XYZ file of C-alpha atoms in Angstrom:
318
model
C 10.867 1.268 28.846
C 12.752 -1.823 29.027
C 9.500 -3.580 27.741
C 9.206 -1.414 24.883
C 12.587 -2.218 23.994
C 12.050 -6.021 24.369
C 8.524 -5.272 21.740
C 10.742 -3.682 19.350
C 13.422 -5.781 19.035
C 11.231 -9.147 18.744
C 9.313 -7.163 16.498
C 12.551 -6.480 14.063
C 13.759 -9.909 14.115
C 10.223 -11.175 13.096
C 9.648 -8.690 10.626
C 13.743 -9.310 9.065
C 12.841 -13.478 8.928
C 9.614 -12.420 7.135
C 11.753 -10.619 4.404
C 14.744 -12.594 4.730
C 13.696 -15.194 2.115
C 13.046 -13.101 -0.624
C 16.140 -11.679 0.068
C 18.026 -15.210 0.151
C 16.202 -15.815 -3.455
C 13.200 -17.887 -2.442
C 10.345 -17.262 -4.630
C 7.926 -18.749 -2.304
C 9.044 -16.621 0.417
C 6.997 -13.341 -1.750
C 3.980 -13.670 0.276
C 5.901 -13.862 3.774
C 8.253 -10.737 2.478
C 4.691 -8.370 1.769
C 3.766 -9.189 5.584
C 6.982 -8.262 6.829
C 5.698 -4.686 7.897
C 3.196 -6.540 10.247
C 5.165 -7.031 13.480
C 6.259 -3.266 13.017
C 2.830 -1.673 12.781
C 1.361 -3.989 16.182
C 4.440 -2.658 17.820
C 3.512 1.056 16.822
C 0.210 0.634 16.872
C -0.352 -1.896 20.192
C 2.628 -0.209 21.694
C 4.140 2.601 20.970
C 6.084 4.156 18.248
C 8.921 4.095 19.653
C 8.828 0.599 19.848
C 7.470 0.706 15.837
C 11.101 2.797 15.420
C 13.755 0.029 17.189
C 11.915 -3.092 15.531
C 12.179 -1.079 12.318
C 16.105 -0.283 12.899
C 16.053 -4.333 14.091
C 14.616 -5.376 10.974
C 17.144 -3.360 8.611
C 20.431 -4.132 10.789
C 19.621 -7.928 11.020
C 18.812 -7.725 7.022
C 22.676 -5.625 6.528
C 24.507 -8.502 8.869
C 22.696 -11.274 6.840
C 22.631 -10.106 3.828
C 24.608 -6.950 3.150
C 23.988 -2.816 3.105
C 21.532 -2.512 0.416
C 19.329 -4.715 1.861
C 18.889 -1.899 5.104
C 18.331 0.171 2.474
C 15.834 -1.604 0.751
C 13.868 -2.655 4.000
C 13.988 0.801 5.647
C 12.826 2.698 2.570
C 10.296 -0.117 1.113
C 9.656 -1.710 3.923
C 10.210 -0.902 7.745
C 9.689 2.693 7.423
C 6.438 2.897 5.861
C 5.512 0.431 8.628
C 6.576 3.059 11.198
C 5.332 5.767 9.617
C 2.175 4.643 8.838
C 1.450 3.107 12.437
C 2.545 6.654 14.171
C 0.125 8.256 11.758
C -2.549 6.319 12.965
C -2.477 7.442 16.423
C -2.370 11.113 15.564
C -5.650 13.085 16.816
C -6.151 16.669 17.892
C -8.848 18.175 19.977
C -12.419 18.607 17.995
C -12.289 21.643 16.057
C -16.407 21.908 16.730
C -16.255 21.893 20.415
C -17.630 18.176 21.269
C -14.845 17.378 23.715
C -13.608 14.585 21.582
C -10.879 13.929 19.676
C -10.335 13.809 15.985
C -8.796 11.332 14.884
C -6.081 10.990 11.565
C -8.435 10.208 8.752
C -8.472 6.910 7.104
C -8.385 8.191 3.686
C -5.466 10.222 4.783
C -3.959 6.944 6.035
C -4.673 5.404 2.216
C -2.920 8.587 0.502
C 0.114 8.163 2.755
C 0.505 4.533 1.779
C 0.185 5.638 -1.914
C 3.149 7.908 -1.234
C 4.966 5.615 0.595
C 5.040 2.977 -1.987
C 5.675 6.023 -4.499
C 8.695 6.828 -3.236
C 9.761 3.613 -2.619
C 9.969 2.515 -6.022
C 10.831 5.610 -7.201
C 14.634 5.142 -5.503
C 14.479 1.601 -6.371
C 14.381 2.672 -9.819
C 17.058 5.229 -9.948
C 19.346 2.978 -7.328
C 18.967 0.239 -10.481
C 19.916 2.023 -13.348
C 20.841 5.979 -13.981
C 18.219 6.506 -17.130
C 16.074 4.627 -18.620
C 18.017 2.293 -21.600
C 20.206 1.381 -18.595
C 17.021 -0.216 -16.713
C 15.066 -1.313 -19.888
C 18.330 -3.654 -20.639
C 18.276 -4.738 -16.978
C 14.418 -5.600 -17.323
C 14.902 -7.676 -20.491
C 17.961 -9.606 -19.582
C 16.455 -10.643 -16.038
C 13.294 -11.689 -18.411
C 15.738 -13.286 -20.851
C 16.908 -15.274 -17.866
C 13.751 -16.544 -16.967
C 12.531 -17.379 -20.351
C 15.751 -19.437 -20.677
C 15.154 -20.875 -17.056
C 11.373 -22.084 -18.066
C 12.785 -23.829 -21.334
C 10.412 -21.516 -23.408
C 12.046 -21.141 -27.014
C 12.150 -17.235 -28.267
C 9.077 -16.365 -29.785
C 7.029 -18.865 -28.655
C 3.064 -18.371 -29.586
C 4.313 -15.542 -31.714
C 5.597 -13.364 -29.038
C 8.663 -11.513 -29.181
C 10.594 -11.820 -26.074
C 12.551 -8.350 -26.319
C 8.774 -6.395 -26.921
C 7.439 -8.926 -23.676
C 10.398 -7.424 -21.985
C 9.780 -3.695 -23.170
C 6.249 -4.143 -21.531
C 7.281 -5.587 -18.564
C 9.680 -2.839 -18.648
C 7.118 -0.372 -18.420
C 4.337 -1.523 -16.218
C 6.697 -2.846 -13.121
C 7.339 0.117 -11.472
C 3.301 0.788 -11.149
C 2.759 -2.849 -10.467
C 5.701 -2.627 -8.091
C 4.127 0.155 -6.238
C 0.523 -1.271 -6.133
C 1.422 -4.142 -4.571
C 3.766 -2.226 -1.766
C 0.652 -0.192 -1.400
C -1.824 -2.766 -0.743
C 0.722 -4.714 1.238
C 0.990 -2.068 3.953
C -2.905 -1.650 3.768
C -3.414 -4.782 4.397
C -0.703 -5.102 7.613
C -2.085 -1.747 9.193
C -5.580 -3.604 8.851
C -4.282 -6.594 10.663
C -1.790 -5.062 12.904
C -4.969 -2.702 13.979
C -7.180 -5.756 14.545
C -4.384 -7.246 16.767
C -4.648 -4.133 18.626
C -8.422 -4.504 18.781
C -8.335 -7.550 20.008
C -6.000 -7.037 22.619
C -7.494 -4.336 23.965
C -4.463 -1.907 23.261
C -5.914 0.156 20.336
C -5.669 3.668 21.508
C -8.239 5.000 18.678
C -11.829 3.842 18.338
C -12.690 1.911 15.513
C -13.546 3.965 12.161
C -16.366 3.228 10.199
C -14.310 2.189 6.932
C -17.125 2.340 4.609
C -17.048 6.000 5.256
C -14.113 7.148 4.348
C -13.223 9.635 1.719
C -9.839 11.191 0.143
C -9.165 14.505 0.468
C -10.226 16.607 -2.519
C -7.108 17.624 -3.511
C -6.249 13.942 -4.720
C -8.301 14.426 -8.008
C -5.273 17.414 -8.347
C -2.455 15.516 -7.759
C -3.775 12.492 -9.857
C -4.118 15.090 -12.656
C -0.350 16.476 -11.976
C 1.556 12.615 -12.007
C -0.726 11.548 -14.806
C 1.044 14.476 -17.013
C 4.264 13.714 -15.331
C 4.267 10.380 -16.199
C 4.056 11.534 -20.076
C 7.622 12.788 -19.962
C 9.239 9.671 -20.374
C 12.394 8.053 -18.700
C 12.943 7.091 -15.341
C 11.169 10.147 -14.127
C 8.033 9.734 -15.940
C 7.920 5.728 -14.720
C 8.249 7.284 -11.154
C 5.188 8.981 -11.705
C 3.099 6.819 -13.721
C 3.640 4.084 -10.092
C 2.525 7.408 -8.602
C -0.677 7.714 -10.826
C -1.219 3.832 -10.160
C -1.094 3.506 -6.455
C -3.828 7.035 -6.636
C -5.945 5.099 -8.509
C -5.979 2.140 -6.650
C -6.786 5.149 -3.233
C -10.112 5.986 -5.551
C -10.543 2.354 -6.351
C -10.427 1.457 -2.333
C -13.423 4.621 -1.894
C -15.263 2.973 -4.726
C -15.344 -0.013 -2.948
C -15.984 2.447 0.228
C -19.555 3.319 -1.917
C -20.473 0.146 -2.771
C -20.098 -0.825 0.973
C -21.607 2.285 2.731
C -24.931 2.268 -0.236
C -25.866 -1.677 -0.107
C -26.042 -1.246 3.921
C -29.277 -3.032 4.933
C -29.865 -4.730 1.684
C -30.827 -8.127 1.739
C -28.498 -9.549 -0.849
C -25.561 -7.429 0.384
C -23.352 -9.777 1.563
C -23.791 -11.208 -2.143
C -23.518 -8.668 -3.999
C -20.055 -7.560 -1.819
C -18.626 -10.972 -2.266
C -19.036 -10.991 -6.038
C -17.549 -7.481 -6.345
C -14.377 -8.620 -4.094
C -14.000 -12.306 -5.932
C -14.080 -10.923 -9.448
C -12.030 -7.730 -8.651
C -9.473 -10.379 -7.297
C -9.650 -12.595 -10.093
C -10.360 -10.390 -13.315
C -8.738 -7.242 -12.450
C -11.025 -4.817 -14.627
C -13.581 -4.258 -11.668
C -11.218 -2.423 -9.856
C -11.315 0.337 -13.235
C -14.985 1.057 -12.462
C -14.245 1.386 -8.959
C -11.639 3.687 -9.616
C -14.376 5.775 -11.526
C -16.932 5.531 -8.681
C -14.747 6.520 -5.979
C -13.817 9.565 -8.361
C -16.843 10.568 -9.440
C -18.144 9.807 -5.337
C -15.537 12.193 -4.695
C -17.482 14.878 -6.434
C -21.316 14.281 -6.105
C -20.790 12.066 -2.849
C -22.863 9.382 -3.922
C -23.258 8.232 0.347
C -24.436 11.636 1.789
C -26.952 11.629 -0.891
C -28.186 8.046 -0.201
C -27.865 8.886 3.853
C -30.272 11.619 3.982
C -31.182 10.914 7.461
C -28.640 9.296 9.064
C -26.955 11.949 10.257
C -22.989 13.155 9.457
C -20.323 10.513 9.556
C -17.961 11.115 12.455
C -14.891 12.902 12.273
C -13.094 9.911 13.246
C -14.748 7.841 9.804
C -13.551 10.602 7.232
């Protein structure tokens, strides 16, 4: 037990120095703050959840002594939490429902809806913490732009934009952008923190076969439901518009998913793979038509169709 304790709180201080320089205002510091839920998961997921929990409540209190209260909110909500959550998730398995003797395992596509909701609700009380409606957070929005237009030396209008409808924009797509990036960013850490755990021999689970995976079916339904949320306007409807973008970003990850599972074997695959992944990262507008093939995948199922033979994926892949 003691050991656990010692895990957790190395883990909090090293995940609280990872997002302490974001919070002291040090732009360069964005990268380190999006891997501060790393230490956190390889405690949960190397250790033990418990020890995920106390480097979690580190984190937060060593971010409130530094830095002040709504910065333990911030981390634990954003931040910490996820991390626990996410890692504890993980480990979950029951007995096999088909008799095998085995264990079934927490899905991985369950694991991608949960960080979708995660970051959902994250930015969803960052946005009403910032402002109580919507003119109140637009204004916020355009004088921190205004700031940094001023701060860059860039006269207003410049190139024949108008700052104030730059603003409006930015005003709009943050909170999606916001939550995409929180998404990917504990994607990402569970990846690594898992590999840690691989590595070290301490990974409870057996590795899934990633190009498996698949969302449950009722994502297409909930997709549906924020996408005509997000038409209401206001705060509410930007909470669910970061909602609709962190869903499509799960179908864009099970596009990928096809792409990976269907080129299997094929001589130019690691080609082909790299191209998709450099110009996704670069242009942007790849990840759209993977969005559409992991949707449409999630009806016609695109892999059992091009697996005849191969036999079921596990339980533990789905």
């Amino acid at each position: 037990m003691v050991f656990l304790i010692l895990i957790g709180l190395a883990a909090g201080l090293a995940s609280a120095l990872l997002a302490a320089g974001v919070a002291a205002g040090a732009l360069l510091a964005v990268p380190l703050f999006y891997l501060s839920p790393l230490p956190v998961m390889i405690a949960g997921i190397a250790f033990s959840p418990l020890a995920a929990a106390l480097a979690a409540i580190t984190g937060g209190v060593g971010l409130w002594i530094a830095f002040g209260g709504t910065f333990l909110i911030t981390y634990l909500v954003g931040l910490g939490g996820p991390a626990v959550g996410l890692s504890y998730a993980a480990l979950l398995a029951r007995a096999d429902p088909a008799g095998r003797g085995g264990l079934v395992w927490f899905p991985v596509g369950g694991l991608v809806l949960l960080a979708a909701g995660f970051a959902t609700v994250s930015v969803t009380i960052a946005l009403f913490g910032m402002a109580p409606d919507y003119e109140t957070y637009r204004a916020a929005v355009t004088a921190a732009f205004q700031v940094l237009v001023v701060s860059q030396g860039l006269p207003a209008g410049v190139d024949g934009h108008d700052p104030l409808a730059m603003a409006t924009l930015i005003a709009h797509v943050l909170p999606g952008m916001a939550a995409a990036m929180a998404m990917v960013s504990q994607l990402v850490c569970l990846y690594l923190a898992a590999r840690a755990a691989r590595v070290s021999g301490t990974l409870a689970r057996p590795w899934p076969n990633l190009a498996a995976f698949r969302l449950p079916p009722v994502t297409s339904l909930v997709l549906a439901v924020v996408l005509a949320l997000s038409m209401a306007g206001g705060l509410a409807g930007l909470s669910a518009s970061a909602g609709a973008v962190t869903l499509a970003g799960a179908y864009a990850l099970a596009g990928f998913a096809v792409v990976h599972a269907v080129t299997e074997g094929h001589p130019a695959r690691t080609l082909i793979l790299g191209a998709l992944w450099v110009t996704s990262a670069v242009l942007g507008w790849p990840l759209l038509a993977m969005a559409v093939l992991g949707f449409v995948d999630g009806m016609l199922d695109f892999r059992a169709r091009m697996a005849t033979g191969k036999g079921p994926p596990a339980a533990n892949d789905r």
